[in-house]
Short mmCIF file of C-alpha atoms in Angstrom, two decimals:
data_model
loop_
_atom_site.label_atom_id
_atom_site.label_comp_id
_atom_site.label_asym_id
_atom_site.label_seq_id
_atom_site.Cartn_x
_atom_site.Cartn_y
_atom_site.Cartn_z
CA UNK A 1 2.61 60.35 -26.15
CA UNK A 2 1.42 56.88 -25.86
CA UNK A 3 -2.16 55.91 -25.71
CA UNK A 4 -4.14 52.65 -25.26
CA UNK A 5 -7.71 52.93 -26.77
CA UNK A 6 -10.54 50.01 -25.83
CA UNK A 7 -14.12 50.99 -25.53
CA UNK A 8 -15.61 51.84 -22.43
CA UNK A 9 -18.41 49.29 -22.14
CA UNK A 10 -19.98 46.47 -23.96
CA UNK A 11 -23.25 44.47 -23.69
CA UNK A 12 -23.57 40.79 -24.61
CA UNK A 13 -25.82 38.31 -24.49
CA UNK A 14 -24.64 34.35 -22.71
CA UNK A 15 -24.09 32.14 -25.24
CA UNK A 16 -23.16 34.55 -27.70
CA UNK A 17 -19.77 35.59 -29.39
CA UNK A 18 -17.90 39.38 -28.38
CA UNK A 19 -14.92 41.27 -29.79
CA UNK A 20 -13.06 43.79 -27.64
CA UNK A 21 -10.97 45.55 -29.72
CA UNK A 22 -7.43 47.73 -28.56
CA UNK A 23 -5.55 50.18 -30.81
CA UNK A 24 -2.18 51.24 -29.42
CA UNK A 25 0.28 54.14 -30.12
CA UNK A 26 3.39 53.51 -27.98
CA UNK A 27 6.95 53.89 -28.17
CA UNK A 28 8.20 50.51 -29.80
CA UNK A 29 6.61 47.35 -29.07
CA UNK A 30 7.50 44.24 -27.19
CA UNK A 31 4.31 42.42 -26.98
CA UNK A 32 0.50 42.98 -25.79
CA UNK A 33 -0.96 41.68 -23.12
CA UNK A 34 -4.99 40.86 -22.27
CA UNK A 35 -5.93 40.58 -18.60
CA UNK A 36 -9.09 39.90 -17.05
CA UNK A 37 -10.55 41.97 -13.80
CA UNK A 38 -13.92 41.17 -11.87
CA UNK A 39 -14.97 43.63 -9.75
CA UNK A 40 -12.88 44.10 -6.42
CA UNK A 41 -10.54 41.86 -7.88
CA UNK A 42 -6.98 41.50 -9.03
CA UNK A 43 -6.32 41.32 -12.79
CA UNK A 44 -5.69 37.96 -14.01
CA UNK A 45 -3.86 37.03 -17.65
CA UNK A 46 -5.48 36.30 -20.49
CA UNK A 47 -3.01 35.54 -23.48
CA UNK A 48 -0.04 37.10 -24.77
CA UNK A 49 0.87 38.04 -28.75
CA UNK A 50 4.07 39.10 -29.96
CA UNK A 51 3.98 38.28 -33.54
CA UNK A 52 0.68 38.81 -36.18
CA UNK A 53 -1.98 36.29 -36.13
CA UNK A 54 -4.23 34.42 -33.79
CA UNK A 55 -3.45 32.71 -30.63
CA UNK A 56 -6.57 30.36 -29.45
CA UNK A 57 -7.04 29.36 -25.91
CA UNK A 58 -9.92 27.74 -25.34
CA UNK A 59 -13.00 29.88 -26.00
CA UNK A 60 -10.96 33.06 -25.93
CA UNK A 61 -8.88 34.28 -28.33
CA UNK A 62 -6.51 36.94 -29.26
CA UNK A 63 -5.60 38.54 -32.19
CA UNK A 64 -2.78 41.02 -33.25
CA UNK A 65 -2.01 42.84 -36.42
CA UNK A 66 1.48 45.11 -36.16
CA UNK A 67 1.25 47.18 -38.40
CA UNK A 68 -1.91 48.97 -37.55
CA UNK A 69 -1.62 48.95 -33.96
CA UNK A 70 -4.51 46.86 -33.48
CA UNK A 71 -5.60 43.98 -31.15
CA UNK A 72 -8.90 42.49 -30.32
CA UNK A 73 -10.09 39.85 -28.00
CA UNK A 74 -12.56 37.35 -28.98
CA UNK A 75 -14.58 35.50 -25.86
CA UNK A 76 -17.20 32.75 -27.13
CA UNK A 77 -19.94 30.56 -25.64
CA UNK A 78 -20.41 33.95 -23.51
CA UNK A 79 -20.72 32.57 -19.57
CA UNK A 80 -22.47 34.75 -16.92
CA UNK A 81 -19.29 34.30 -15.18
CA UNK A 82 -17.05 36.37 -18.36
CA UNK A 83 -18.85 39.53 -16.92
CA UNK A 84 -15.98 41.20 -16.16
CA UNK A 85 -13.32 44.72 -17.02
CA UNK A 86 -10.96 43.12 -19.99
CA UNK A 87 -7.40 45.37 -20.08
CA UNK A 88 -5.16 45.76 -22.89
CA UNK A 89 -1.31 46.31 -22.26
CA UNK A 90 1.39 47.11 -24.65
CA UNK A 91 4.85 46.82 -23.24
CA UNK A 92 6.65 49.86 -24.80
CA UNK A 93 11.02 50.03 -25.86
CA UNK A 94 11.34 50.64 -22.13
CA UNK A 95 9.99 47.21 -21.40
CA UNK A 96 7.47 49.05 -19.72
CA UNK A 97 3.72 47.91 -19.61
CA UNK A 98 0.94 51.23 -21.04
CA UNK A 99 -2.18 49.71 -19.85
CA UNK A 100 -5.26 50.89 -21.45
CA UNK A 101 -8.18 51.77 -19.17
CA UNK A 102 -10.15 48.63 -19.66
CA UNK A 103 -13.50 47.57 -21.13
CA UNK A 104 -16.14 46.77 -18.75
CA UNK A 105 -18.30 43.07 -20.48
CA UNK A 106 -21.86 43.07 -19.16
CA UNK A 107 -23.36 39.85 -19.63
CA UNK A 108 -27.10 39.15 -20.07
CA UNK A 109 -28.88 36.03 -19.97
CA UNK B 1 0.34 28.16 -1.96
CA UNK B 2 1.90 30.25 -4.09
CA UNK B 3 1.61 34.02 -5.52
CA UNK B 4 1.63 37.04 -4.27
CA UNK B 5 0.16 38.69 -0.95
CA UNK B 6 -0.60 42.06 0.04
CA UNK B 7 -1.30 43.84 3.28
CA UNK B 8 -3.29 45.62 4.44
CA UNK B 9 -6.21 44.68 2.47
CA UNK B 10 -7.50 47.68 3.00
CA UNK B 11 -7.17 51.08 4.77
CA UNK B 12 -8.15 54.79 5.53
CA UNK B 13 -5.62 56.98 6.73
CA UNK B 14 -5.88 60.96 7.73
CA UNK B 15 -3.52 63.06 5.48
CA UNK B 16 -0.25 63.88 6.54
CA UNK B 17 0.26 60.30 7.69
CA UNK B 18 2.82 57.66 7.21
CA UNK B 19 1.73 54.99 5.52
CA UNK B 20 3.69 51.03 4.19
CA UNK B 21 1.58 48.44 1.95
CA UNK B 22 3.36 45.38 2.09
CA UNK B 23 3.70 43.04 -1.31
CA UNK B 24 5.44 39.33 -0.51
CA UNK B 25 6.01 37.01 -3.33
CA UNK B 26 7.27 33.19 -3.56
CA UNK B 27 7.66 32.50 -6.79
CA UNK B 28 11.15 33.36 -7.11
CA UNK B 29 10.04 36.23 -9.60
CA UNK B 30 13.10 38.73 -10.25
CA UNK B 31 10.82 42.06 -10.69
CA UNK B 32 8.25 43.51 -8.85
CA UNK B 33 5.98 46.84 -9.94
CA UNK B 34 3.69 48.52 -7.94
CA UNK B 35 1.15 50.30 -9.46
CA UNK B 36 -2.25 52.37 -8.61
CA UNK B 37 -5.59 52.19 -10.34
CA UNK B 38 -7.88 54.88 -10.38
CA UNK B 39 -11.71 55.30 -12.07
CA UNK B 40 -11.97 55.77 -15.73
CA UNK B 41 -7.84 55.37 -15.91
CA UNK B 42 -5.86 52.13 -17.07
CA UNK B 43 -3.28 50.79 -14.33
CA UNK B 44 -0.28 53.34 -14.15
CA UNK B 45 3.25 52.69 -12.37
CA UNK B 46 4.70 53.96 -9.59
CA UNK B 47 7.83 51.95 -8.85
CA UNK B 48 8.99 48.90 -9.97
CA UNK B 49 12.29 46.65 -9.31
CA UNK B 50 13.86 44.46 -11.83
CA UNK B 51 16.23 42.36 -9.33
CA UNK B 52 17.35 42.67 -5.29
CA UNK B 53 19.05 46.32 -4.77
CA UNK B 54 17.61 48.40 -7.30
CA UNK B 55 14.44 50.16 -7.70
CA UNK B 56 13.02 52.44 -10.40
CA UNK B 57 10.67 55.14 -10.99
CA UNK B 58 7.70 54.61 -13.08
CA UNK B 59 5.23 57.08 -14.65
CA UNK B 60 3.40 58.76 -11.15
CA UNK B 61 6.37 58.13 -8.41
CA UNK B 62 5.90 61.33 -6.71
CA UNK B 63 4.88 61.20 -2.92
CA UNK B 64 5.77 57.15 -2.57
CA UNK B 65 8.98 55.28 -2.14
CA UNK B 66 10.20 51.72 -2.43
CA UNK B 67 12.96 48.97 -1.32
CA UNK B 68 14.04 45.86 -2.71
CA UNK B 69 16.28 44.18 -0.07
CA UNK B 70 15.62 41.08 -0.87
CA UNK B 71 13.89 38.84 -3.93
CA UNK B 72 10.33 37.80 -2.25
CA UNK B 73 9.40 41.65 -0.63
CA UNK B 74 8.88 44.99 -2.32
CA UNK B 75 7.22 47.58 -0.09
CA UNK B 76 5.94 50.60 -0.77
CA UNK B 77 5.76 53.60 1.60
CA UNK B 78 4.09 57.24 1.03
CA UNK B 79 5.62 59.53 3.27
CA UNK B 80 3.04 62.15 4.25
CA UNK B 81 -0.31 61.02 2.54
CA UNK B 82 -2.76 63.08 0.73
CA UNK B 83 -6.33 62.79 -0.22
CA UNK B 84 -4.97 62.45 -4.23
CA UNK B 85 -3.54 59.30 -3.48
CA UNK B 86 -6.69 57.78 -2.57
CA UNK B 87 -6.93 54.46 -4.76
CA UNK B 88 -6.78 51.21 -5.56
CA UNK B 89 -2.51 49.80 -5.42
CA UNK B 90 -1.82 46.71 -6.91
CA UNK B 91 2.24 44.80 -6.46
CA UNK B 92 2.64 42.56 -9.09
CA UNK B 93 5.96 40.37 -9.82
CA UNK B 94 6.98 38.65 -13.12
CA UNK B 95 10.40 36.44 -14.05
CA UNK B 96 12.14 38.36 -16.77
CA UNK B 97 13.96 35.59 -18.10
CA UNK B 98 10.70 34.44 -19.78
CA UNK B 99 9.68 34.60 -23.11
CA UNK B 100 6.14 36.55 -21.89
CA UNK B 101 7.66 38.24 -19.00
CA UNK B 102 4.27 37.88 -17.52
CA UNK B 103 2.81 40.09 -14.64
CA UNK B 104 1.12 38.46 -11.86
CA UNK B 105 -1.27 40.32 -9.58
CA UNK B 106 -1.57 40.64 -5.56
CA UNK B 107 -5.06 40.90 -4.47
CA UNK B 108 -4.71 44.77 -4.08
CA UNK B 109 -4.97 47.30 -1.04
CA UNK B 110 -7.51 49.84 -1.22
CA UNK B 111 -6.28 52.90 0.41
CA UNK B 112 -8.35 56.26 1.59
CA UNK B 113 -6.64 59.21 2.74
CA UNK B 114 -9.38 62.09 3.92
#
């Protein structure tokens, strides 16, 4: 089957620096996806990787390695306002997007 | 202004009732998914379209049907509701032709059925 893994919930403190990591197992691979959700809200996107490395965008960035099904996103300067769910998507051979069930950033001052 | 607009924004509905949540878009976008999120459970799909005319099924279609007669609305209708499909539905659209193929969200329509 195919299976998104992030954690549940982190804790943070503003100012300070936070990984969310994703592992995936799906059926091929065509790309991951980060989104952002507040509370109530839609989700909003985040960055896209296709290839290996590090794409930066401003104080987030995202990283992707292949070949062990592994992502992270890295958020910096934390804001009050980054307290928010952060969801990983893979899209699969299908062309399909397997979302994972998000990780939920609490932010403390 | 544009994006992507969903109606109601929200609703409760007594099982065994027809329901329709409406998703318009104006960005042109070729393919439109609807999908529902639940507690605890990443977003999962329930229909999408990749261009005017056709329609697919995605991982939970049972109980809901959509159309695609034109590019800008994809609407999705469950027949006879039940409490199970109480949740959180989301239309997004993206333009396949892109590198990304990025998803874009509606604001969502939170539905009850008791």
């Amino acid at each position: 089957g195919q299976n998104i893994d992030q954690p549940t919930e982190m804790t943070a403190t503003e100012g300070a620096i936070v990984q969310i990591n994703c592992t995936y197992q799906t059926s091929g691979f065509n790309g991951l996806f980060w989104y952002q959700q507040h509370a109530g809200e839609a989700p909003t996107f985040l960055s896209y990787n296709v290839l290996d490395g590090l794409e930066e965008k401003g104080r987030f960035s995202s990283f992707l390695s292949r070949s062990k099904g592994y992502s992270y996103l890295l958020l910096k300067e934390l804001q009050m306002k980054d307290s928010a769910s952060y969801l990983c998507a893979v899209r699969d051979s299908n062309y399909q997007l397997i979302w994972g069930a998000g990780t939920k950033l609490i932010i403390k001052p | 202004i544009a994006g992507i607009t969903q109606a109601p924004t929200s609703q409760i509905l007594a099982a065994g009732r027809r329901m329709t949540l409406r998703c318009t878009q104006d960005m042109r976008h070729n393919a439109m998914y609807w999908y529902r999120q639940d507690l605890g459970l990443g977003l999962r799909l329930i229909h999408y379209s990749n261009t005017a005319g056709t329609t697919g099924k995605g991982e939970v279609p049972d109980g809901y049907s959509v159309s695609r007669a034109n590019t800008d609305d994809f609407p999705l209708t469950l027949a006879s509701a039940v409490p199970s499909q109480t949740s959180v539905y989301f239309c997004a659209s993206s333009d396949t032709s892109g590198s990304s193929d990025t998803q874009y969200f509606g604001p969502g329509t939170r539905l009850t059925v008791l």
